[in-house]
Amino acid sequence: MEHQLVSVIDFGGQYTQLIVRRVRELGVYSEMVPWQKADEHIREKQPDAIILSGGPRSNLEPNAPTIDPASLGDRPVLGICYGLQWMAHHLGGKVIPSDEREYGKRHLGPREPGSLVSLMDNDLVWMSHGDQVLSAPAGFTVTAKTETCPVAAMENTNERRYGVQFHPEVTHTPSGKAILKSFLFDIAKLRGDWTAANFISDTTDWIREQVGDKKVLCAVSGGVDSSVVAALLSHAIADQTTCVFVDHGLLRKGEAEQVRQMFTETFHPNLMVIEAHDQFFGKLQGVTDPEAKRKIIGEEFVVCFERNKAELADHDFLAQGTLYPDVIESGSDTASKIKTHHNVGGLPDWMRLKVIEPLRWLFKDEVRAVGRELGLPPDVVDREPFPGPGLGVRILGEVTPERVRIVQDADWIFREEIRKHNLKEGIWQSYAALLDVRSVGVMGDERTYEQPIVLRAVASEDAMTAHAVEFPFTFLEHVASRIVNEVKGVNRVLYDLTSKPPATIEWE
Ligand code: XMP
């Protein structure tokens, strides 16, 4: 089945990805396209509707981000922020630079009855712009203003062109979803054909087409992404799939056993396990640089797949759980490299296996929905994300078996206490990291000179931004006391309060 498509043209806005997610949440498939590639994309993919995103630049500056207005054709178009200004600027309205940046919550004034913005129950909107539209192009009606913004919304219903100066995609605009919904269903008359079941049937066809009669090696970690990939492959080409679990010694306490059990008992009995503790620890010896560690770990995985097992020699493909945000990030010209996620660009150039990424169109919450639809157990589908390089990026400095033991034990206590105290709700990830400094302490009248553990728990919607979870102080004190008393080698416990940005979720 062919999906209908809404293309979101990215003019560099900080919320563009969120627009795509909101559209998909409403059941319509959506893709994000950088403005530089928009004309070609529209010609090729013929989207059913277009949304023009916000952006940090000004339409008035030379070489401002733009697309060919003719490429929009007669499709319904919704311009948001810079997108609204772009429409005004290119269709004959007037855009002016503003003396002051309008940023934050604003109330819309009276709204034109029957207009798109009149559907909002709440007139509160989130603004974040410098330039503003002074007058709408001919054929457009101004449908809302704010005290300082003369064109907060405009529309030309005959041509199905709509624009809002505010951001309907953010939660700070409480009725923003009503606008997106009406645009998709009342104006663009879309079907809403983006469901987990449709994704599974489309992707099954896609996998069969890509793979033909070849064999696929599916690397599993027990995490939700690789488990969903394994389930999809089992659904599409079970006889051609080998699931491989590399036990590299960098997993959480008890996790290797859990993964084995889960796969063998519940859904993929032919799991191949490669024991590789010595291999990984050997290569990581003396290595302290985070990027070097990631590179080694990524590379050693491939060594396991291509060189350690003769049974895998006739496999042509390596299936990976790369998700849409990683695809967007690696395809963007502007995003700078923060970390080499080893399932994204960190594979060695000598690798023989061809990569296949059946989840490359999905956001994390969509992966979970697909997992549920495929019948994966809740403790897999709702599992916290865990980084591919495992504890390797949670142990600062050298990774040794002894330091892995310390971090595993502290991590176990932290998460056990979270469970016992019923504090799991709202946590995206929680873990312990080990720092590579030492500090002085005192225990049983003896001086200690040992390492600190950092506890980190964050709330997040998609790992792009995150903030620290607010635990009761007594809870943190209790966990700290247990760790210092029970985990040999630790004499101090810290709680990380930093948001992402400016920090990241992992410490390395
Ligand atoms: P950061 O630390 O960049 O993490 O805020 C964002 C999300 O990605 C996970 N993460 C990784 N996942 N390979 C992965 O598969 C990696 O190398 C990697 N590094 C970070 C992290 O746990 C968080 O969910």
XYZ file of C-alpha atoms and ligand atoms in Angstrom:
532
model
C 0.000 0.000 0.000
C 1.253 3.494 -0.829
C 1.177 5.942 2.077
C 0.010 9.431 1.663
C 2.829 11.828 2.418
C 3.186 15.201 4.090
C 6.597 16.724 3.438
C 7.915 19.111 6.031
C 10.387 21.457 4.391
C 13.071 22.296 6.910
C 14.267 25.869 6.890
C 16.539 25.098 9.855
C 13.958 25.438 12.610
C 14.585 23.950 16.030
C 11.127 22.351 16.088
C 11.009 20.888 12.570
C 11.383 17.315 13.738
C 8.563 17.886 16.166
C 6.252 18.912 13.310
C 6.986 15.586 11.617
C 6.253 13.702 14.826
C 2.979 15.519 15.405
C 1.789 14.757 11.875
C 2.648 11.101 12.320
C 0.933 11.009 15.714
C -2.171 12.084 13.848
C -1.800 9.016 11.629
C -0.284 10.562 8.489
C 3.179 9.649 7.241
C 5.532 12.591 7.155
C 9.134 13.217 6.160
C 11.511 16.032 6.875
C 13.402 17.497 3.910
C 16.160 20.124 4.046
C 15.127 23.188 2.006
C 18.124 22.716 -0.305
C 16.667 19.401 -1.490
C 12.994 20.372 -1.381
C 12.324 21.063 -5.078
C 13.788 17.754 -6.176
C 12.035 15.901 -3.342
C 8.649 17.378 -4.253
C 9.123 16.499 -7.921
C 10.081 12.942 -7.056
C 7.741 12.107 -4.225
C 4.725 14.228 -5.087
C 3.621 14.783 -1.472
C -0.065 15.209 -0.723
C 0.515 18.301 1.400
C 3.428 20.486 2.433
C 4.371 22.168 5.680
C 7.012 24.891 5.651
C 8.943 24.977 8.895
C 10.333 27.753 11.039
C 13.963 28.787 10.819
C 16.510 31.093 12.393
C 17.219 33.245 9.308
C 15.414 36.160 7.694
C 13.636 36.038 4.332
C 14.965 39.547 3.814
C 18.645 38.641 3.883
C 20.582 37.773 0.739
C 20.683 34.027 0.053
C 17.890 33.357 2.539
C 16.723 29.730 2.581
C 14.066 29.310 -0.084
C 12.426 26.913 -2.495
C 10.871 27.386 -5.912
C 7.315 28.651 -5.197
C 6.115 26.874 -8.349
C 7.135 23.499 -6.942
C 4.331 23.726 -4.376
C 1.813 23.236 -7.199
C -1.784 23.287 -6.049
C -1.192 21.228 -2.929
C -2.381 22.437 0.459
C 0.434 24.298 2.216
C 0.820 25.291 5.843
C 3.590 27.774 6.653
C 4.822 27.972 10.225
C 6.839 30.980 11.480
C 9.630 31.433 8.871
C 7.344 29.364 6.596
C 4.537 31.923 6.990
C 6.974 34.755 6.310
C 8.311 32.907 3.286
C 4.780 32.666 1.878
C 4.143 36.350 2.492
C 7.478 37.350 0.972
C 7.104 35.243 -2.171
C 3.401 35.678 -2.813
C 3.270 39.466 -2.702
C 2.800 40.365 0.983
C 5.189 42.435 3.078
C 7.691 41.160 5.624
C 9.538 43.567 7.897
C 12.354 43.150 10.344
C 11.141 43.686 13.858
C 12.965 45.814 16.445
C 12.272 43.265 19.074
C 12.244 39.521 18.972
C 8.860 38.170 20.047
C 9.552 35.133 22.186
C 7.338 33.174 24.554
C 3.643 32.819 25.259
C 1.183 35.259 23.676
C -2.583 35.468 23.337
C -4.206 35.704 19.933
C -6.676 38.550 19.570
C -10.118 38.012 18.017
C -10.013 35.294 15.375
C -11.796 35.281 12.032
C -14.870 33.045 12.407
C -14.656 29.866 10.351
C -10.882 30.170 9.857
C -8.292 27.515 10.682
C -7.252 29.305 13.884
C -10.866 29.722 14.990
C -10.839 25.975 15.773
C -8.504 26.485 18.711
C -10.189 26.167 22.122
C -7.361 28.078 23.715
C -5.913 31.314 22.302
C -2.528 30.865 23.967
C 0.294 30.415 21.436
C 4.073 30.022 21.471
C 5.961 32.660 19.497
C 9.627 32.683 18.590
C 10.466 35.074 15.760
C 12.289 38.256 14.763
C 10.796 39.309 11.397
C 7.083 39.640 11.026
C 4.503 39.861 8.281
C 3.125 43.384 7.988
C 0.573 42.709 5.287
C -0.750 39.495 3.777
C -0.527 38.838 0.021
C -3.557 39.486 -2.202
C -6.151 36.741 -1.871
C -5.257 36.085 1.787
C -7.339 36.992 4.829
C -5.621 37.896 8.071
C -7.307 35.583 10.557
C -5.567 36.524 13.822
C -3.253 39.137 15.320
C -1.550 39.574 18.653
C -0.850 42.869 20.406
C 2.487 43.159 18.645
C 2.081 40.973 15.588
C -0.148 42.314 12.805
C -0.386 38.968 10.985
C -0.316 36.079 13.466
C -2.300 33.889 11.055
C -3.494 34.209 7.465
C -5.169 32.016 4.897
C -6.256 31.782 1.310
C -8.888 29.069 1.368
C -9.370 29.012 -2.428
C -5.734 28.110 -2.982
C -5.445 26.112 0.256
C -2.557 28.234 1.572
C -2.397 28.707 5.350
C 0.159 30.341 7.602
C 0.687 30.841 11.327
C 3.371 32.944 12.947
C 3.303 30.834 16.124
C 4.300 27.198 16.648
C 1.321 24.798 16.702
C 3.678 21.793 17.073
C 4.930 22.634 20.587
C 2.997 21.820 23.738
C 3.204 25.483 24.799
C 0.506 26.063 22.175
C -2.197 23.997 23.905
C -4.594 23.938 20.935
C -1.876 23.607 18.298
C -2.796 20.034 17.510
C -6.309 21.120 16.446
C -4.718 23.246 13.716
C -2.522 20.455 12.421
C -5.417 18.014 12.550
C -7.747 20.276 10.629
C -5.064 21.051 8.069
C -4.463 17.336 7.455
C -8.013 16.080 7.454
C -10.416 18.965 6.688
C -8.216 20.880 4.274
C -5.870 18.301 2.714
C -8.510 15.539 3.083
C -5.901 12.935 3.964
C -6.885 9.396 4.942
C -4.738 8.815 8.016
C -3.158 5.611 6.708
C -0.014 5.607 8.871
C -0.512 2.781 11.366
C 1.790 0.190 12.928
C -0.011 -2.576 11.003
C 0.487 -0.802 7.667
C 4.128 -0.160 8.490
C 4.643 -3.862 9.188
C 3.077 -4.974 5.930
C 4.975 -2.359 3.872
C 8.266 -3.114 5.569
C 7.801 -6.839 5.134
C 7.584 -6.245 1.364
C 10.520 -3.844 1.475
C 12.728 -6.328 3.376
C 11.895 -9.142 0.931
C 12.698 -6.904 -1.992
C 16.024 -5.687 -0.546
C 17.248 -9.062 0.603
C 16.014 -11.383 -2.153
C 17.199 -14.910 -1.356
C 20.250 -13.784 0.643
C 20.829 -14.245 4.382
C 20.623 -11.564 7.047
C 22.529 -11.364 10.273
C 20.490 -9.521 12.854
C 22.538 -8.235 15.772
C 20.411 -8.119 18.912
C 21.166 -6.453 22.218
C 17.908 -7.043 24.080
C 17.005 -3.395 23.561
C 13.743 -2.419 21.950
C 15.141 -1.340 18.559
C 17.112 -4.471 17.757
C 14.338 -6.679 19.155
C 11.805 -5.034 16.853
C 14.176 -5.440 13.902
C 14.523 -9.128 14.796
C 10.766 -9.519 15.065
C 10.229 -7.804 11.702
C 12.820 -10.014 10.028
C 11.323 -13.114 11.601
C 7.988 -11.985 10.234
C 9.331 -11.278 6.743
C 12.135 -13.775 6.130
C 12.484 -16.046 9.164
C 14.401 -18.777 7.314
C 16.989 -16.349 6.017
C 17.622 -14.622 9.362
C 20.190 -15.424 12.033
C 19.914 -13.439 15.259
C 23.283 -12.920 16.891
C 23.918 -11.674 20.393
C 27.428 -10.541 21.230
C 28.108 -10.909 24.929
C 30.918 -8.346 25.169
C 30.874 -7.918 28.907
C 29.632 -4.331 28.764
C 25.988 -4.989 29.535
C 24.098 -4.261 32.720
C 24.135 -6.790 35.512
C 22.105 -9.884 34.619
C 21.218 -8.532 31.191
C 23.137 -11.011 29.047
C 21.273 -13.884 30.693
C 17.952 -12.077 30.317
C 18.496 -11.509 26.601
C 19.357 -15.142 26.010
C 16.308 -16.259 27.892
C 13.969 -13.818 26.259
C 15.063 -14.768 22.758
C 15.244 -18.480 23.235
C 12.059 -18.831 25.233
C 9.796 -16.248 23.789
C 10.463 -15.502 20.234
C 13.563 -16.539 18.388
C 14.795 -19.940 19.460
C 17.856 -20.000 17.204
C 19.811 -17.257 18.846
C 23.551 -17.423 18.235
C 25.543 -16.171 21.213
C 29.122 -15.014 20.705
C 31.116 -14.844 23.938
C 33.580 -12.017 23.502
C 34.552 -10.640 26.921
C 38.276 -11.144 26.430
C 38.223 -9.792 22.894
C 36.549 -6.514 23.902
C 38.455 -5.995 27.152
C 41.694 -6.750 25.350
C 41.066 -4.106 22.696
C 39.864 -1.542 25.213
C 42.877 -1.903 27.461
C 44.505 1.467 28.114
C 41.992 3.345 25.929
C 40.418 6.391 27.576
C 39.234 8.635 24.739
C 35.430 8.350 24.306
C 35.434 8.411 20.510
C 38.270 5.882 20.369
C 36.292 3.566 22.665
C 33.185 3.846 20.499
C 35.195 3.129 17.375
C 36.833 0.062 18.896
C 33.537 -1.298 20.188
C 31.830 -0.750 16.811
C 34.700 -2.416 15.025
C 34.889 -5.412 17.359
C 31.207 -6.114 16.763
C 31.966 -6.444 13.076
C 35.006 -8.618 13.828
C 32.622 -10.930 15.711
C 30.191 -11.040 12.804
C 32.669 -11.465 9.988
C 35.600 -13.338 11.469
C 34.589 -15.277 14.570
C 31.970 -17.639 13.237
C 32.248 -19.692 10.077
C 28.451 -20.155 10.116
C 28.030 -16.453 9.403
C 30.301 -16.352 6.373
C 27.430 -16.830 3.919
C 25.411 -13.905 5.298
C 25.255 -10.838 3.091
C 23.332 -8.339 5.170
C 23.644 -6.868 8.650
C 20.346 -5.571 10.033
C 20.543 -2.614 12.344
C 18.078 -0.658 14.451
C 18.914 2.811 13.125
C 16.010 5.204 13.740
C 14.704 8.239 11.857
C 16.283 10.881 14.137
C 19.717 9.321 13.429
C 18.976 9.366 9.712
C 17.944 13.010 9.858
C 20.981 13.883 11.911
C 23.481 12.162 9.664
C 21.870 13.558 6.498
C 21.807 17.125 7.668
C 24.461 19.511 6.451
C 24.333 21.688 9.508
C 24.146 19.355 12.503
C 27.603 19.017 13.950
C 28.870 15.678 15.110
C 28.454 15.293 18.838
C 29.058 11.560 19.167
C 29.575 8.724 16.739
C 26.654 6.492 17.554
C 28.098 3.183 16.596
C 25.033 2.063 14.689
C 25.205 5.146 12.524
C 28.504 6.087 10.958
C 30.823 4.148 13.182
C 31.171 0.986 11.131
C 34.635 0.123 9.792
C 35.222 0.751 6.112
C 36.526 -2.798 5.641
C 33.149 -4.290 6.519
C 31.875 -6.761 3.951
C 28.268 -6.997 5.148
C 25.719 -4.648 3.595
C 23.636 -2.732 6.096
C 19.855 -2.926 6.083
C 17.882 -0.617 8.379
C 14.175 -1.478 8.548
C 13.425 1.138 11.235
C 15.029 4.061 9.458
C 11.657 5.750 8.988
C 10.517 5.511 12.610
C 10.667 7.522 15.781
C 11.163 5.670 19.064
C 7.500 5.742 20.096
C 6.583 4.321 16.673
C 9.128 1.516 17.130
C 7.409 0.644 20.388
C 4.002 0.625 18.704
C 5.329 -1.702 15.990
C 6.847 -3.958 18.671
C 3.494 -4.193 20.430
C 1.740 -4.959 17.170
C 4.269 -7.737 16.520
C 3.522 -9.218 19.934
C 6.785 -8.465 21.746
C 6.501 -8.693 25.543
C 6.005 -5.393 27.442
C 9.311 -5.685 29.293
C 11.072 -5.536 25.919
C 8.885 -2.913 24.280
C 8.998 -0.581 27.263
C 12.642 -1.153 28.092
C 14.795 1.912 28.589
C 17.075 2.742 25.664
C 20.600 1.438 26.173
C 23.549 2.682 24.100
C 25.114 0.293 21.595
C 28.597 0.614 23.177
C 27.001 -0.314 26.497
C 28.773 0.454 29.729
C 31.795 1.436 27.647
C 30.362 4.962 27.482
C 29.319 4.976 31.148
C 32.792 4.224 32.446
C 34.929 7.308 32.065
C 38.550 6.482 31.513
C 39.764 2.947 30.989
C 37.253 0.104 30.754
C 38.399 -2.869 32.835
C 36.457 -5.877 34.161
C 36.826 -4.497 37.699
C 35.409 -1.075 36.736
C 32.574 -2.779 34.848
C 31.775 -4.738 38.013
C 31.603 -1.489 40.020
C 29.286 0.259 37.584
C 27.074 -2.825 37.203
C 26.597 -3.173 40.955
C 25.861 0.523 41.510
C 23.505 0.609 38.532
C 21.677 -2.450 39.830
C 21.095 -0.858 43.229
C 19.878 2.431 41.733
C 17.362 0.767 39.440
C 16.240 -1.723 42.042
C 15.464 1.147 44.423
C 13.616 3.046 41.682
C 11.466 -0.041 41.160
C 10.895 -0.627 44.866
C 9.898 2.977 45.437
C 7.584 2.991 42.421
C 9.429 5.875 40.816
C 9.705 4.475 37.290
C 6.888 6.563 35.874
C 8.185 9.317 33.599
C 11.785 8.069 33.481
C 13.270 7.792 29.994
C 16.614 6.427 31.158
C 18.265 5.856 34.514
C 21.756 4.579 35.122
C 25.000 4.805 37.054
C 28.268 6.047 35.543
C 31.750 5.736 36.979
C 34.093 8.725 36.944
C 37.839 8.556 36.456
C 38.833 10.659 39.445
C 39.467 9.677 43.027
C 38.525 11.413 46.209
C 39.262 10.986 49.864
C 36.701 9.537 52.235
C 36.561 7.814 55.568
C 35.015 4.448 56.346
C 35.265 2.537 59.621
C 37.958 4.942 60.873
C 40.011 4.233 57.766
C 40.929 6.692 55.059
C 39.584 5.731 51.626
C 40.776 7.050 48.280
C 38.281 5.816 45.739
C 36.073 6.569 42.756
C 32.750 8.404 42.597
C 29.568 7.060 41.018
C 27.266 9.470 39.215
C 23.571 8.656 39.127
C 21.656 9.957 36.136
C 17.922 9.733 35.483
C 16.270 11.788 32.774
C 12.820 12.452 31.450
C 12.598 12.873 27.688
C 10.252 12.466 24.773
C 12.758 11.432 22.163
C 16.303 11.778 23.581
C 16.801 14.989 21.586
C 16.236 17.015 24.747
C 16.029 15.767 28.312
C 15.880 16.975 31.883
C 16.909 15.459 35.180
C 14.235 13.561 37.107
C 13.337 15.163 40.418
C 13.695 12.445 43.088
C 12.932 12.957 46.785
C 16.151 13.818 48.578
C 15.675 10.999 51.092
C 15.469 8.526 48.222
C 18.745 9.738 46.723
C 20.375 9.666 50.137
C 19.229 6.092 50.639
C 20.575 4.979 47.250
C 23.876 6.765 47.873
C 24.263 5.098 51.226
C 23.542 1.646 49.805
C 26.034 2.107 46.963
C 28.862 3.303 49.186
C 28.230 0.485 51.637
C 27.691 -2.330 49.168
C 29.883 -1.521 46.177
C 33.538 -1.979 46.867
C 35.651 0.742 45.268
C 33.131 3.608 45.576
C 33.241 6.231 48.321
C 31.064 9.028 46.936
C 27.788 9.287 44.989
C 26.648 12.294 42.936
C 23.346 13.016 41.190
C 23.542 14.704 37.777
C 21.095 17.616 37.525
C 22.048 18.813 34.044
C 19.571 18.991 31.171
C 20.278 18.102 27.560
C 21.299 20.504 26.129
C 23.814 21.621 27.334
C 24.808 18.142 28.577
C 23.997 14.892 26.766
C 22.166 11.928 28.270
C 25.228 9.688 28.375
C 28.456 10.923 29.921
C 30.556 10.056 26.894
P 23.101 11.279 24.139
O 24.116 10.837 25.144
O 23.692 11.611 22.795
O 22.164 10.025 23.902
O 22.216 12.370 24.675
C 20.950 10.081 23.220
C 20.356 8.680 23.216
O 21.163 7.798 22.428
C 21.682 6.737 23.212
N 23.061 6.540 22.764
C 23.449 5.594 21.891
N 22.755 4.630 21.252
N 24.729 3.898 20.187
C 23.402 3.776 20.414
O 22.781 2.872 19.845
C 25.490 4.839 20.784
O 26.683 4.931 20.570
C 24.806 5.733 21.675
N 25.219 6.788 22.426
C 24.121 7.269 23.077
C 21.572 7.209 24.649
O 21.517 6.127 25.557
C 20.309 8.045 24.600
O 19.161 7.248 24.654
